[in-house]
Short mmCIF file of C-alpha atoms in Angstrom, two decimals:
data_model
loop_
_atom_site.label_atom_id
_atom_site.label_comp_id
_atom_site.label_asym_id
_atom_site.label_seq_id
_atom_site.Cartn_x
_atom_site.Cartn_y
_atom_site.Cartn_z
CA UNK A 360 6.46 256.53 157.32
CA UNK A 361 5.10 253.18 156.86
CA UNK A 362 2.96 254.04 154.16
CA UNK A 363 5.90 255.78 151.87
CA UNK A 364 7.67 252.94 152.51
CA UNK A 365 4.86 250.57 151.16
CA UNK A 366 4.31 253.02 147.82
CA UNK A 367 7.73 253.47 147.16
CA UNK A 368 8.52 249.97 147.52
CA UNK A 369 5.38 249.01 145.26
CA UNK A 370 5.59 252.06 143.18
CA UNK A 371 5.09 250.13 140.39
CA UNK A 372 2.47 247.80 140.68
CA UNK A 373 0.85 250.78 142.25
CA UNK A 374 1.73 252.74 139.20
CA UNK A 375 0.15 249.96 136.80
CA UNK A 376 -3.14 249.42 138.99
CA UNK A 377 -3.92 253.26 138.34
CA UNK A 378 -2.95 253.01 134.82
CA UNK A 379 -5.25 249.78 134.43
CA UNK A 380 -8.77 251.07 136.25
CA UNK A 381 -8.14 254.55 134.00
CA UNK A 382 -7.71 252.47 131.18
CA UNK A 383 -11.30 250.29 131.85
CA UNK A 384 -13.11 253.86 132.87
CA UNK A 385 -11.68 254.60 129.11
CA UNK A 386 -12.83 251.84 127.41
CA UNK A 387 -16.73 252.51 128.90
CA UNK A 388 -17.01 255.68 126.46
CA UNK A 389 -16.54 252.73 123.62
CA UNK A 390 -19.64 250.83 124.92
CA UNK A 391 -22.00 250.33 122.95
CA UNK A 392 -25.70 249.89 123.75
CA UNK A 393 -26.88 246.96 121.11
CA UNK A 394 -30.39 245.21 120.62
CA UNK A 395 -29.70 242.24 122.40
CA UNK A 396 -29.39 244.26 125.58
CA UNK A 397 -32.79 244.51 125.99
CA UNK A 398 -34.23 241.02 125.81
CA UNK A 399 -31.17 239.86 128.12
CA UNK A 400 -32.60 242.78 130.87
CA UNK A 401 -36.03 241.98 130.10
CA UNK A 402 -35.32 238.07 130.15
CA UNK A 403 -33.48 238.92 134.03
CA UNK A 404 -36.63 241.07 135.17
CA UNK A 405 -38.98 237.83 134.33
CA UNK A 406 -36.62 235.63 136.63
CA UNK A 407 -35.70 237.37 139.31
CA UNK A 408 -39.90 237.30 140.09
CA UNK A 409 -40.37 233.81 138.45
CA UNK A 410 -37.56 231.85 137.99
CA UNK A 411 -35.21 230.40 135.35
CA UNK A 412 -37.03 230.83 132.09
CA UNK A 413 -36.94 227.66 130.20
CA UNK A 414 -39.63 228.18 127.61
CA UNK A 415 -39.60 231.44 125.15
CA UNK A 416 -42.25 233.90 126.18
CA UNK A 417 -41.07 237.17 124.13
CA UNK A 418 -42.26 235.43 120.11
CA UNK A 419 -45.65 235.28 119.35
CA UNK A 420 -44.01 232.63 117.02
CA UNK A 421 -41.95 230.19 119.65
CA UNK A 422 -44.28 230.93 122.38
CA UNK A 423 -43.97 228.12 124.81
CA UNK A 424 -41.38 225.96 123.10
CA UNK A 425 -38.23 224.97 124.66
CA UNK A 426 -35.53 227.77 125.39
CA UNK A 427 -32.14 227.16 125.75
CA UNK A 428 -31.13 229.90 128.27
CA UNK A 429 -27.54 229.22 128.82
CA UNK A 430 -26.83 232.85 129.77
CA UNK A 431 -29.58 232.77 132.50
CA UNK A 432 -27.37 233.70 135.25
CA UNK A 433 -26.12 236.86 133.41
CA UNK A 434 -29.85 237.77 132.56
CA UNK A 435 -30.66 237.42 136.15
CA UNK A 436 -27.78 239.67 136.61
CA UNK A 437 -28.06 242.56 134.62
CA UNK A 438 -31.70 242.83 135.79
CA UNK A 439 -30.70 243.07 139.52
CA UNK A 440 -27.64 245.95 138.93
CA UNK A 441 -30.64 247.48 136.88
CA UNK A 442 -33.05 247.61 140.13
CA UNK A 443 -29.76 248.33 142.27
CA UNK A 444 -28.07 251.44 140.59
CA UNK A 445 -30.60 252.05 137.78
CA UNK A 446 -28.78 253.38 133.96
CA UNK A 447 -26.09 253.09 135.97
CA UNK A 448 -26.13 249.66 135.48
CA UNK A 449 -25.18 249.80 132.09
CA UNK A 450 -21.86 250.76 132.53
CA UNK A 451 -20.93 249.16 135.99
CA UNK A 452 -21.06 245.85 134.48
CA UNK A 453 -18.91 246.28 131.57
CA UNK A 454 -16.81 248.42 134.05
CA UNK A 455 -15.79 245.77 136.65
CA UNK A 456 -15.74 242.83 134.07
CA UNK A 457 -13.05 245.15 132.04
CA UNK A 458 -10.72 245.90 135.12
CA UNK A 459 -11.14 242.61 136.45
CA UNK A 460 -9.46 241.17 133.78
CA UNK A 461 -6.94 243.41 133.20
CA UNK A 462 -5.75 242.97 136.63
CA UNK A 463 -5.63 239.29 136.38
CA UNK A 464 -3.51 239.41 133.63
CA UNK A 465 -1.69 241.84 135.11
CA UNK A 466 -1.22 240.66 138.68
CA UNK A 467 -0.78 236.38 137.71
CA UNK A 468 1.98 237.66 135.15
CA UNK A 469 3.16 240.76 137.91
CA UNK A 470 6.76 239.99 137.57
CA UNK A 471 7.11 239.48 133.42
CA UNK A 472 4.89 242.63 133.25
CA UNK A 473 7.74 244.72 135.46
CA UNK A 474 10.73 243.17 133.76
CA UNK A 475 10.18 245.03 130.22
CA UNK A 476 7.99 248.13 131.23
CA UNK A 477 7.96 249.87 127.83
CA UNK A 478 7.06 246.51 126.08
CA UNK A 479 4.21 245.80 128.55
CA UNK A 480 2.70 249.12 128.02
CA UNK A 481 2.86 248.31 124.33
CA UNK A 482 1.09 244.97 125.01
CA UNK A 483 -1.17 246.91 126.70
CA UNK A 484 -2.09 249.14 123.66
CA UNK A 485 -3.24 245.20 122.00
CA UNK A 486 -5.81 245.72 124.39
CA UNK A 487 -7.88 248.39 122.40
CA UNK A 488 -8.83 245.33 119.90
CA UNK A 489 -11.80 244.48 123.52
CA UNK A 490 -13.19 247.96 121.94
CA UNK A 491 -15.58 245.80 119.83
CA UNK A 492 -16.75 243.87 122.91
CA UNK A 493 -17.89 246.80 124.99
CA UNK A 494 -21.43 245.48 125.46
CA UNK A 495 -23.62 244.60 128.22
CA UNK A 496 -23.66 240.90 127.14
CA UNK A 497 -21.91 237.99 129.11
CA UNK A 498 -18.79 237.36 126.83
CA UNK A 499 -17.31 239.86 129.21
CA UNK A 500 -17.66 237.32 131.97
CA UNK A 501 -16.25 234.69 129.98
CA UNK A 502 -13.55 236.11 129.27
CA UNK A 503 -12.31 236.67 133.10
CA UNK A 504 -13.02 232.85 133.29
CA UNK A 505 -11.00 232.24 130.11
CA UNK A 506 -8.18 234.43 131.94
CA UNK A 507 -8.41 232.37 135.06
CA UNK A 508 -8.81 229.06 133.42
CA UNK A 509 -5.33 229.68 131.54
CA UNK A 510 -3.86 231.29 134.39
CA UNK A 511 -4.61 228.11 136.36
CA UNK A 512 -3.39 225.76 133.58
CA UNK A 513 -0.52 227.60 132.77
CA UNK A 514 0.80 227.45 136.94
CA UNK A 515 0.53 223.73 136.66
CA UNK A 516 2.30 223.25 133.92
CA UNK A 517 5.69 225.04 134.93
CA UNK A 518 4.81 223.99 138.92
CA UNK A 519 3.60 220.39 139.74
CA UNK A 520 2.75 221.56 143.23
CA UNK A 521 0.50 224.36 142.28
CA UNK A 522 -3.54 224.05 143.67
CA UNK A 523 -4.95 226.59 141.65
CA UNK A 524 -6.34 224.12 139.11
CA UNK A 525 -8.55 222.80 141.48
CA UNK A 526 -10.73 225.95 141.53
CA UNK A 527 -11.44 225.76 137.73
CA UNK A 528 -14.69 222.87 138.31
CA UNK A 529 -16.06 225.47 140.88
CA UNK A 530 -15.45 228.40 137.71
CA UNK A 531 -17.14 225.97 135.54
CA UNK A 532 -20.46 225.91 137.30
CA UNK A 533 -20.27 229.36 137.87
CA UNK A 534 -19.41 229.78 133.62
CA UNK A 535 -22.27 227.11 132.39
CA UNK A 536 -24.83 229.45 134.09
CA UNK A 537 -23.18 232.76 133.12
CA UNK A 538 -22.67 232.16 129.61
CA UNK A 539 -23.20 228.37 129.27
CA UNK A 540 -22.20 228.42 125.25
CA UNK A 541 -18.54 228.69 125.89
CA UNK A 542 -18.08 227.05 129.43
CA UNK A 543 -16.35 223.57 127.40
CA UNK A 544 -13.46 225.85 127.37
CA UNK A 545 -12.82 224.98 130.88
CA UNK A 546 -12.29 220.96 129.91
CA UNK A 547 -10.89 221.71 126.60
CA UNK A 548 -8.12 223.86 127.32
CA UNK A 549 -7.34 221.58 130.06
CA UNK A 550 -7.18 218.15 127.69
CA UNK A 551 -5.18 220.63 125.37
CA UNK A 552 -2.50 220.96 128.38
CA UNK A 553 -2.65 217.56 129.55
CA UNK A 554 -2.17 216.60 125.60
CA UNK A 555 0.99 218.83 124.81
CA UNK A 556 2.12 217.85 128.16
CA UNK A 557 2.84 214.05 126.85
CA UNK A 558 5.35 215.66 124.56
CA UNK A 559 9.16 216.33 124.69
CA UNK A 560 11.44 217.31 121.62
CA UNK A 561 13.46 219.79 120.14
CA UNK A 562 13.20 221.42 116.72
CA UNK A 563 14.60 224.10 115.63
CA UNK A 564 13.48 227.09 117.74
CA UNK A 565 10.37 225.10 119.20
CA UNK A 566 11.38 222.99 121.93
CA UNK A 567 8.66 220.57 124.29
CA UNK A 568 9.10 219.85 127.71
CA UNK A 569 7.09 216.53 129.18
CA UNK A 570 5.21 216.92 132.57
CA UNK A 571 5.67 215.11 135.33
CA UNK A 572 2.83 212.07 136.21
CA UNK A 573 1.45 214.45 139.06
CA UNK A 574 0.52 216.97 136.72
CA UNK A 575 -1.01 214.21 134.25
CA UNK A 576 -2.79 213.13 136.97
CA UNK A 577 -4.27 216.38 137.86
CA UNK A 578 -5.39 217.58 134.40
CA UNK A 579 -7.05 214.77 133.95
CA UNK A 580 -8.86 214.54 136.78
CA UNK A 581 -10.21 218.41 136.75
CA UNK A 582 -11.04 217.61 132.93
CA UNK A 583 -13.45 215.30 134.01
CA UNK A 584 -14.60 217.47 137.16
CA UNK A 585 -15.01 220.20 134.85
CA UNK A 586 -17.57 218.14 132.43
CA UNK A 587 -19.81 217.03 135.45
CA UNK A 588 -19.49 220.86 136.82
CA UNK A 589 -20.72 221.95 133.18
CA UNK A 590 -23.64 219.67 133.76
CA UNK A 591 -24.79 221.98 136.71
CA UNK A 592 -27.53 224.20 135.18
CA UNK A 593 -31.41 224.25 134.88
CA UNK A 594 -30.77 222.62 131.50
CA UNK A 595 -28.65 220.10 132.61
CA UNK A 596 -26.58 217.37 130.95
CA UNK A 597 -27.67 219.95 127.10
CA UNK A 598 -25.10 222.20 128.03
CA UNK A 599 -22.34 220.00 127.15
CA UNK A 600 -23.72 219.10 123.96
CA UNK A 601 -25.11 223.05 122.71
CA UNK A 602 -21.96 224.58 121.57
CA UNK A 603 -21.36 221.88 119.39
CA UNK A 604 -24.49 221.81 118.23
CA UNK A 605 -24.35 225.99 117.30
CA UNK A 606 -20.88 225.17 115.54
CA UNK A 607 -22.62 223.08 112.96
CA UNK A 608 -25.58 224.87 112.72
CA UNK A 609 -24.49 226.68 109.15
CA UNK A 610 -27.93 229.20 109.40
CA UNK A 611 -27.18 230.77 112.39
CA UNK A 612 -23.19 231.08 112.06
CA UNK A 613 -23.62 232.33 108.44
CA UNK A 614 -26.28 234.43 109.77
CA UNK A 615 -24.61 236.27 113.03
CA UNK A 616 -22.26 239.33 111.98
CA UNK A 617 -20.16 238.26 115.28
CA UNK A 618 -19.30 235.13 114.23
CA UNK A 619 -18.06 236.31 110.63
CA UNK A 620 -14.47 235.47 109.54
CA UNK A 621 -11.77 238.15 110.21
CA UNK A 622 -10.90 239.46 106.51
CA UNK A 623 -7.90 241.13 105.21
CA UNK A 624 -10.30 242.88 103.15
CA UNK A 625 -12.05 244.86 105.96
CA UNK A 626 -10.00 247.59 107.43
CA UNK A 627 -11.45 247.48 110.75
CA UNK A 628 -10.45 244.13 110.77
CA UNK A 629 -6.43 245.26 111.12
CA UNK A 630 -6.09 245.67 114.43
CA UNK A 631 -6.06 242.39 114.86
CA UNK A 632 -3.83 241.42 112.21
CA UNK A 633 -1.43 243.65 113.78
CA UNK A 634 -1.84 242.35 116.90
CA UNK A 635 -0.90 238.25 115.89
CA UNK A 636 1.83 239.80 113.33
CA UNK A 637 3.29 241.55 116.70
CA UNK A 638 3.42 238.34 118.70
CA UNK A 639 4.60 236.45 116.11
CA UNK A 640 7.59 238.63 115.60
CA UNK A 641 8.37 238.88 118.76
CA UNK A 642 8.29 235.01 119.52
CA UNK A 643 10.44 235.03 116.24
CA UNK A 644 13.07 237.59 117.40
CA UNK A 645 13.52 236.29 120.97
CA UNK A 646 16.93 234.32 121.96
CA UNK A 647 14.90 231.97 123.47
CA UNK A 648 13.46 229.05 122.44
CA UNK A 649 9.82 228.76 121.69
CA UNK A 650 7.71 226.49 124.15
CA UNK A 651 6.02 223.75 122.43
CA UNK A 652 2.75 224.78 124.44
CA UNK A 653 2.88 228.57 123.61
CA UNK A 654 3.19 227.52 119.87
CA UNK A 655 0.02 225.49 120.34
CA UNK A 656 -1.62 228.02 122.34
CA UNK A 657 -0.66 230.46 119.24
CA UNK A 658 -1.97 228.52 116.59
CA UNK A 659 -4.90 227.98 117.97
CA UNK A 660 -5.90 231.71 118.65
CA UNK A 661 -4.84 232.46 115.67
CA UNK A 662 -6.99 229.84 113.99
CA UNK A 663 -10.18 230.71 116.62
CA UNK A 664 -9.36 234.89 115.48
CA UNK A 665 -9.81 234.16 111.63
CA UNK A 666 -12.59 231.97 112.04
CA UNK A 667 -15.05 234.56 114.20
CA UNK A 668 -14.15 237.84 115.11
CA UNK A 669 -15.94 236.95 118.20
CA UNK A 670 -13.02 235.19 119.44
CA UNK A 671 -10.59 237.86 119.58
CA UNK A 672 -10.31 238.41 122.71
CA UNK A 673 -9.14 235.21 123.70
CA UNK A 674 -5.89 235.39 121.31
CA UNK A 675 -5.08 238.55 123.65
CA UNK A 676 -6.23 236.30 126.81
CA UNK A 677 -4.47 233.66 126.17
CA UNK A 678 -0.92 234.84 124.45
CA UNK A 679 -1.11 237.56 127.91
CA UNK A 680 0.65 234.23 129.54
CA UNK A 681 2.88 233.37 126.64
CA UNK A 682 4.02 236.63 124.95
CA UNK A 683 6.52 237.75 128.00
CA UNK A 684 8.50 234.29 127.97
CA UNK A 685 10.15 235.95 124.59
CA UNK A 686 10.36 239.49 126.18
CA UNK A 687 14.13 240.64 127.25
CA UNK A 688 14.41 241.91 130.34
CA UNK A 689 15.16 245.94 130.06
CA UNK A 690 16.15 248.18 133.31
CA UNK A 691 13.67 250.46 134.47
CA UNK A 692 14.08 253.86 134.31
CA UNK A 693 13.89 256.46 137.16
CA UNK A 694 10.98 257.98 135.48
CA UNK A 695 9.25 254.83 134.69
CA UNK A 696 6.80 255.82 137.66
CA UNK A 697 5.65 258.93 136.38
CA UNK A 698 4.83 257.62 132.74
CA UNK A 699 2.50 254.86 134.70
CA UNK A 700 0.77 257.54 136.55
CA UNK A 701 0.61 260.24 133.51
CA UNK A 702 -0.64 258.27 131.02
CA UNK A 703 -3.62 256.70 133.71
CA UNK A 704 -4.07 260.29 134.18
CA UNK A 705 -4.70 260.90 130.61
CA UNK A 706 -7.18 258.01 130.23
CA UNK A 707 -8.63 259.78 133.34
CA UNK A 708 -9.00 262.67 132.05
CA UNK A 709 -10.41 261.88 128.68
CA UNK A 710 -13.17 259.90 130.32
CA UNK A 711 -14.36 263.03 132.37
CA UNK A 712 -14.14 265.35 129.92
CA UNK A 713 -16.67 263.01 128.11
CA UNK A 714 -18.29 261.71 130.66
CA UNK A 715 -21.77 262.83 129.33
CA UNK A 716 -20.91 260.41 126.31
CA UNK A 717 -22.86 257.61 129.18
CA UNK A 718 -25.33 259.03 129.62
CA UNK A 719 -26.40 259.61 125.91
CA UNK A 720 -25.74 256.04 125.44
CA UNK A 721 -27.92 254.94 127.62
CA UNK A 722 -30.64 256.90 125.94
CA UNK A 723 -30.07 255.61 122.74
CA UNK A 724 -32.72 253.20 121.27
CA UNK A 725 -33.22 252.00 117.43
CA UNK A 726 -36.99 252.42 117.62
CA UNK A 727 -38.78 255.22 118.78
CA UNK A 728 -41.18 255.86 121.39
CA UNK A 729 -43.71 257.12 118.97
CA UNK A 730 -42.96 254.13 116.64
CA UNK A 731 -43.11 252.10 119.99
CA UNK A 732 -46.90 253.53 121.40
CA UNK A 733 -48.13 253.52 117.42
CA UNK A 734 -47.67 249.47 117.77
CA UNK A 735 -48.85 248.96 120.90
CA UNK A 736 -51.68 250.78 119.88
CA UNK A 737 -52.24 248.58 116.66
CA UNK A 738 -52.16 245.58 118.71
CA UNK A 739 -50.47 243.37 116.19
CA UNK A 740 -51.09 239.83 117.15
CA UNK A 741 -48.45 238.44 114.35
CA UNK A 742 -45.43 241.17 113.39
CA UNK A 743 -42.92 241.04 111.10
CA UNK A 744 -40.19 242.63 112.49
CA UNK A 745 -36.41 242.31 111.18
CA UNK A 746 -34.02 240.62 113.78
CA UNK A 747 -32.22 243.95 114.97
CA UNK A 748 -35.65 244.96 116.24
CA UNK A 749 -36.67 242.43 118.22
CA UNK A 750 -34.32 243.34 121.60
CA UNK A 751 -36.32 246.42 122.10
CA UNK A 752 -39.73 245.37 120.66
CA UNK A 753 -39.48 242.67 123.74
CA UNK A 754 -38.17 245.74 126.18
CA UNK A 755 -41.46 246.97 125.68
CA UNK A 756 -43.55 243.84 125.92
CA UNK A 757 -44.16 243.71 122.27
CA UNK A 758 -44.14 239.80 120.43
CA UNK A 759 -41.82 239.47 118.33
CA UNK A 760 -41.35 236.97 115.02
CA UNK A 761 -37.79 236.96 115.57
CA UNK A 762 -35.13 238.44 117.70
CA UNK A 763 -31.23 237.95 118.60
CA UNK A 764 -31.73 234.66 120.14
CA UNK A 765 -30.52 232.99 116.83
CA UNK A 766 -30.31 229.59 118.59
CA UNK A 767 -33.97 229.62 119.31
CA UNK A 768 -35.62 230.16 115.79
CA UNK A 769 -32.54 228.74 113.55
CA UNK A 770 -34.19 225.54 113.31
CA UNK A 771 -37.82 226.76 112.66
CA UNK A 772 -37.84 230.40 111.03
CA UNK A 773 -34.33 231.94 110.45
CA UNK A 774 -34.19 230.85 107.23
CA UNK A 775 -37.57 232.45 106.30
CA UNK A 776 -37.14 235.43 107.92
CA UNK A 777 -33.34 235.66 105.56
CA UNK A 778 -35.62 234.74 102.68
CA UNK A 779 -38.40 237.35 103.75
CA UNK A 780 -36.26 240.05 104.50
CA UNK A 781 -34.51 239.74 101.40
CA UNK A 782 -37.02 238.81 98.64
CA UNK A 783 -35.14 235.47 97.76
CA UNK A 784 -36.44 232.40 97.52
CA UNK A 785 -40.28 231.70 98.14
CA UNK A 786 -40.65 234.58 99.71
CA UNK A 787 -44.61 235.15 98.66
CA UNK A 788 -45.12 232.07 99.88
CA UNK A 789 -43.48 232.27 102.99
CA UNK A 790 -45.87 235.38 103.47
CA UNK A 791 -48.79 233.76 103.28
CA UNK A 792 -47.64 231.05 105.72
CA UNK A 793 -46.78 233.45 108.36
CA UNK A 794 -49.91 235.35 107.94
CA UNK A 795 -48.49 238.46 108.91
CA UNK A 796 -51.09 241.55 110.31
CA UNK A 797 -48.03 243.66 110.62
CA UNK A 798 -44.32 244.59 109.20
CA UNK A 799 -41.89 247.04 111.75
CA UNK A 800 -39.20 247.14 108.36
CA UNK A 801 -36.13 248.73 107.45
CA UNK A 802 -36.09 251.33 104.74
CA UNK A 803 -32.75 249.72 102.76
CA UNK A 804 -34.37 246.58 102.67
CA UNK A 805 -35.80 245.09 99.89
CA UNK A 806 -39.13 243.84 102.21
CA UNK A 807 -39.69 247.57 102.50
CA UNK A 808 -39.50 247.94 98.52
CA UNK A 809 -42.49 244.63 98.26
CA UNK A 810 -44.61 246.33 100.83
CA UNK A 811 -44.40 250.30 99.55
CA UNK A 812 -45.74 249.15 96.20
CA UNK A 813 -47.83 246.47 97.08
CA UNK A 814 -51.90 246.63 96.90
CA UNK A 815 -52.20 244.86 99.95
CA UNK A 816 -50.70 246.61 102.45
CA UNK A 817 -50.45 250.16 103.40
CA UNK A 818 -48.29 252.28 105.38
CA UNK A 819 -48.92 253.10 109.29
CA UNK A 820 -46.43 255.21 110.41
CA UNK A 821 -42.50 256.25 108.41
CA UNK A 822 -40.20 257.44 110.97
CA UNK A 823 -36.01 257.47 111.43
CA UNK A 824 -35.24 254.54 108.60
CA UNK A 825 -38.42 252.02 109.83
CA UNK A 826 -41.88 251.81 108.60
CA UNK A 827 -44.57 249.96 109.85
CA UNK A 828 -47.25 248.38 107.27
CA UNK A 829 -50.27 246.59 107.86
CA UNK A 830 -52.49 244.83 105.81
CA UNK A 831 -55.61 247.13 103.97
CA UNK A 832 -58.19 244.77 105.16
CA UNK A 833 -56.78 244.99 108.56
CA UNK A 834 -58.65 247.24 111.09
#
């Protein structure tokens, strides 16, 4: 009897918690198994019998110099759920970092979410846009520690009382070792609070509301805990500094597809168009007024969104605590329960029926096995390789010239490699510099064009879109 009671009286949490885990066993037949995968697995196997690695030992190029790994902690992570539950792995991680976060969201904002049903299941369709982010790589822990950091912030600012701020230095550590690159968010969303805090107006629609000393007090002080908790990592007192450092580095952020502007232009690009014209409009069309700090909040996602696509996921994030303030409240319907459960039951279902979908994509690789045993057979000791090859050339203990640790080589060979791969600049020159024995090329590539009617290099092996040349005089 007890237990009826307890699910009919939590029906619909109950009925949103089933919806939510179908929803992230969904969103695994979207992952995707990209290049970087490898070197971050390969990267975790080295440390977990060695330590922190702290000097690149994957380049035949960088070998030895300095290596920023801010996302050691992740590497080191991957690499044991790899040993634990073999390809498994793969999908476990994404899996728990996805309903993680969607239950945060869900169960800090519990009460907003069950006020407007049929509008929070909409909001919940926003969520597709994480599609692109389904990926063995540690933005998926940052973003549970951008949902918590906001969370946190957010509970101060309406409630002076509220303690949950003071766990966000402890998250910081715990994000400068995970994915180090983004773990200032933790300080700078708090200054941003503290900051709009100082304000109180009315105009218009927007209206600001000043916070009490207390709450100064205590934004302030976890700002500055937050700094000294980034400074908690093999690399130390660089981690504050190496985001900053990426921003200006105009090689590697014209160079990464990820951190590309969103364009109007590309049509995948929409959903995310539609997703800040459907907050704005509903901020717009609300009786009440718009908080000073949810405006902010807004206009910076929205600036963050069309500046990197990378960042989409945090508009979502952070608007999830801002969106429902505008959201009238709507009676739930008697069936209101069933639609919960049936449409988790759909998401259910679609994943079984497809559930082989994991297991190709785990299989999948860029480069062949045969492409893979015909180098290690040539023993290259200084290979070409474009950048998209380099996660699995270092999966299989193969040197690489380059690979998707842009930071690394943007100061030394990024350029070149742009230059090489493209036949612009000083290309010929750069050639001879390198002294390349070997090229692992792409077919659409103008490289590939230089080498195939070159005299001084000849083709090894032509298989699925990549070719492998080596010099005539070579062997």
């Amino acid at each position: 009897m007890k237990i009826k009671e307890f699910v009919k009286k939590h029906r619909y949490v109950l009925g949103f918690s089933f919806l939510l885990i179908c929803l992230s066993l969904f969103m695994m037949l979207l992952f995707q198994k990209e290049s970087d995968y490898f070197w971050h697995v390969k990267a975790g196997g080295y440390m977990l019998e060695n330590g922190v690695l702290t000097k690149d030992i994957f380049s035949w190029f960088m070998s030895g110099n300095y290596w920023m790994s801010h996302e050691w902690a992740f590497d080191y992570l991957i690499a044991l759920l790899k040993n634990i539950f073999g390809s498994w792995h793969l999908f476990i991680y994404p899996f728990i970092c996805t309903v993680t976060l969607l239950m945060i969201l869900f169960f800090s904002n519990k009460k907003k979410y069950l006020k407007n049903i049929i509008f929070s299941l909409i909001w919940i369709v926003g969520f597709f846009i994480f599609c692109v982010y389904m990926q063995a790589r540690p933005h998926l822990i940052s973003f549970v520690f951008v949902a918590l950091t906001i969370w946190f912030l957010y509970d101060l600012f309406h409630n002076e009382k509220s303690k949950k701020i003071y766990f966000l230095p402890l998250i910081t550590i715990l994000w400068a070792n995970f994915h180090g690159g983004s773990s200032n968010l933790s300080y700078l969303f708090c200054f941003i609070f503290l900051i709009i805090g100082l304000f109180k107006f009315k105009f218009t629609k927007i209206e600001a509301d000043r916070i009490s000393k207390r709450q100064i007090y205590k934004y302030l002080i976890v700002s500055l805990l937050c700094i000294l908790a980034i400074c908690i990592n093999p690399h130390g007192i660089k981690m504050i500094s190496y985001p900053y450092l990426n921003i200006m580095d105009s090689t590697m952020v014209n160079f990464i597809s990820e951190w590309q502007p969103t364009a109007l232009s590309k049509v995948t690009h929409y959903p995310y168009f539609i997703l800040i014209f459907f907050i704005i409009l509903t901020m717009l069309l609300s009786r009440e007024k718009i908080k000073f700090i949810d405006f902010i909040l807004l206009g910076i996602s929205l600036f963050l969104g069309l500046k990197s696509i990378r960042f989409w996921g945090y508009t979502y994030i952070l608007m999830s605590y801002a969106i429902f303030n505008y959201v009238p409240e709507r009676k739930i319907d008697k069936g209101t329960t069933r639609i919960l459960f049936m449409l988790g039951s759909i998401f259910l279902v679609i994943f079984i029926t497809n559930f082989n979908m994991l297991d190709k994509e785990y299989k999948k690789t860029v480069i062949s096995e045969k492409m893979i045993n015909t180098i290690k057979k040539e023993k290259p000791e200084r290979l070409y390789n474009m950048y998209d090859y380099g996660g699995e050339l270092i999966y299989n203990d193969i040197l690489v010239f380059i690979d998707g640790r842009a930071d690394l080589y943007s100061k030394y060979n990024l350029d070149d490699y742009s230059k090489i791969s493209t036949l612009n600049g000083d290309y010929l020159e750069l050639i001879k510099k390198y002294d390349f024995d070997y090229f692992l090329v792409m077919s659409n590539y103008p490289i590939n064009t230089y080498l195939k009617y070159s005299d001084d290099y000849k083709e090894v092996l032509n298989e699925k879109n990549m070719i492998l040349y080596t010099k005539k005089d070579s062997n």
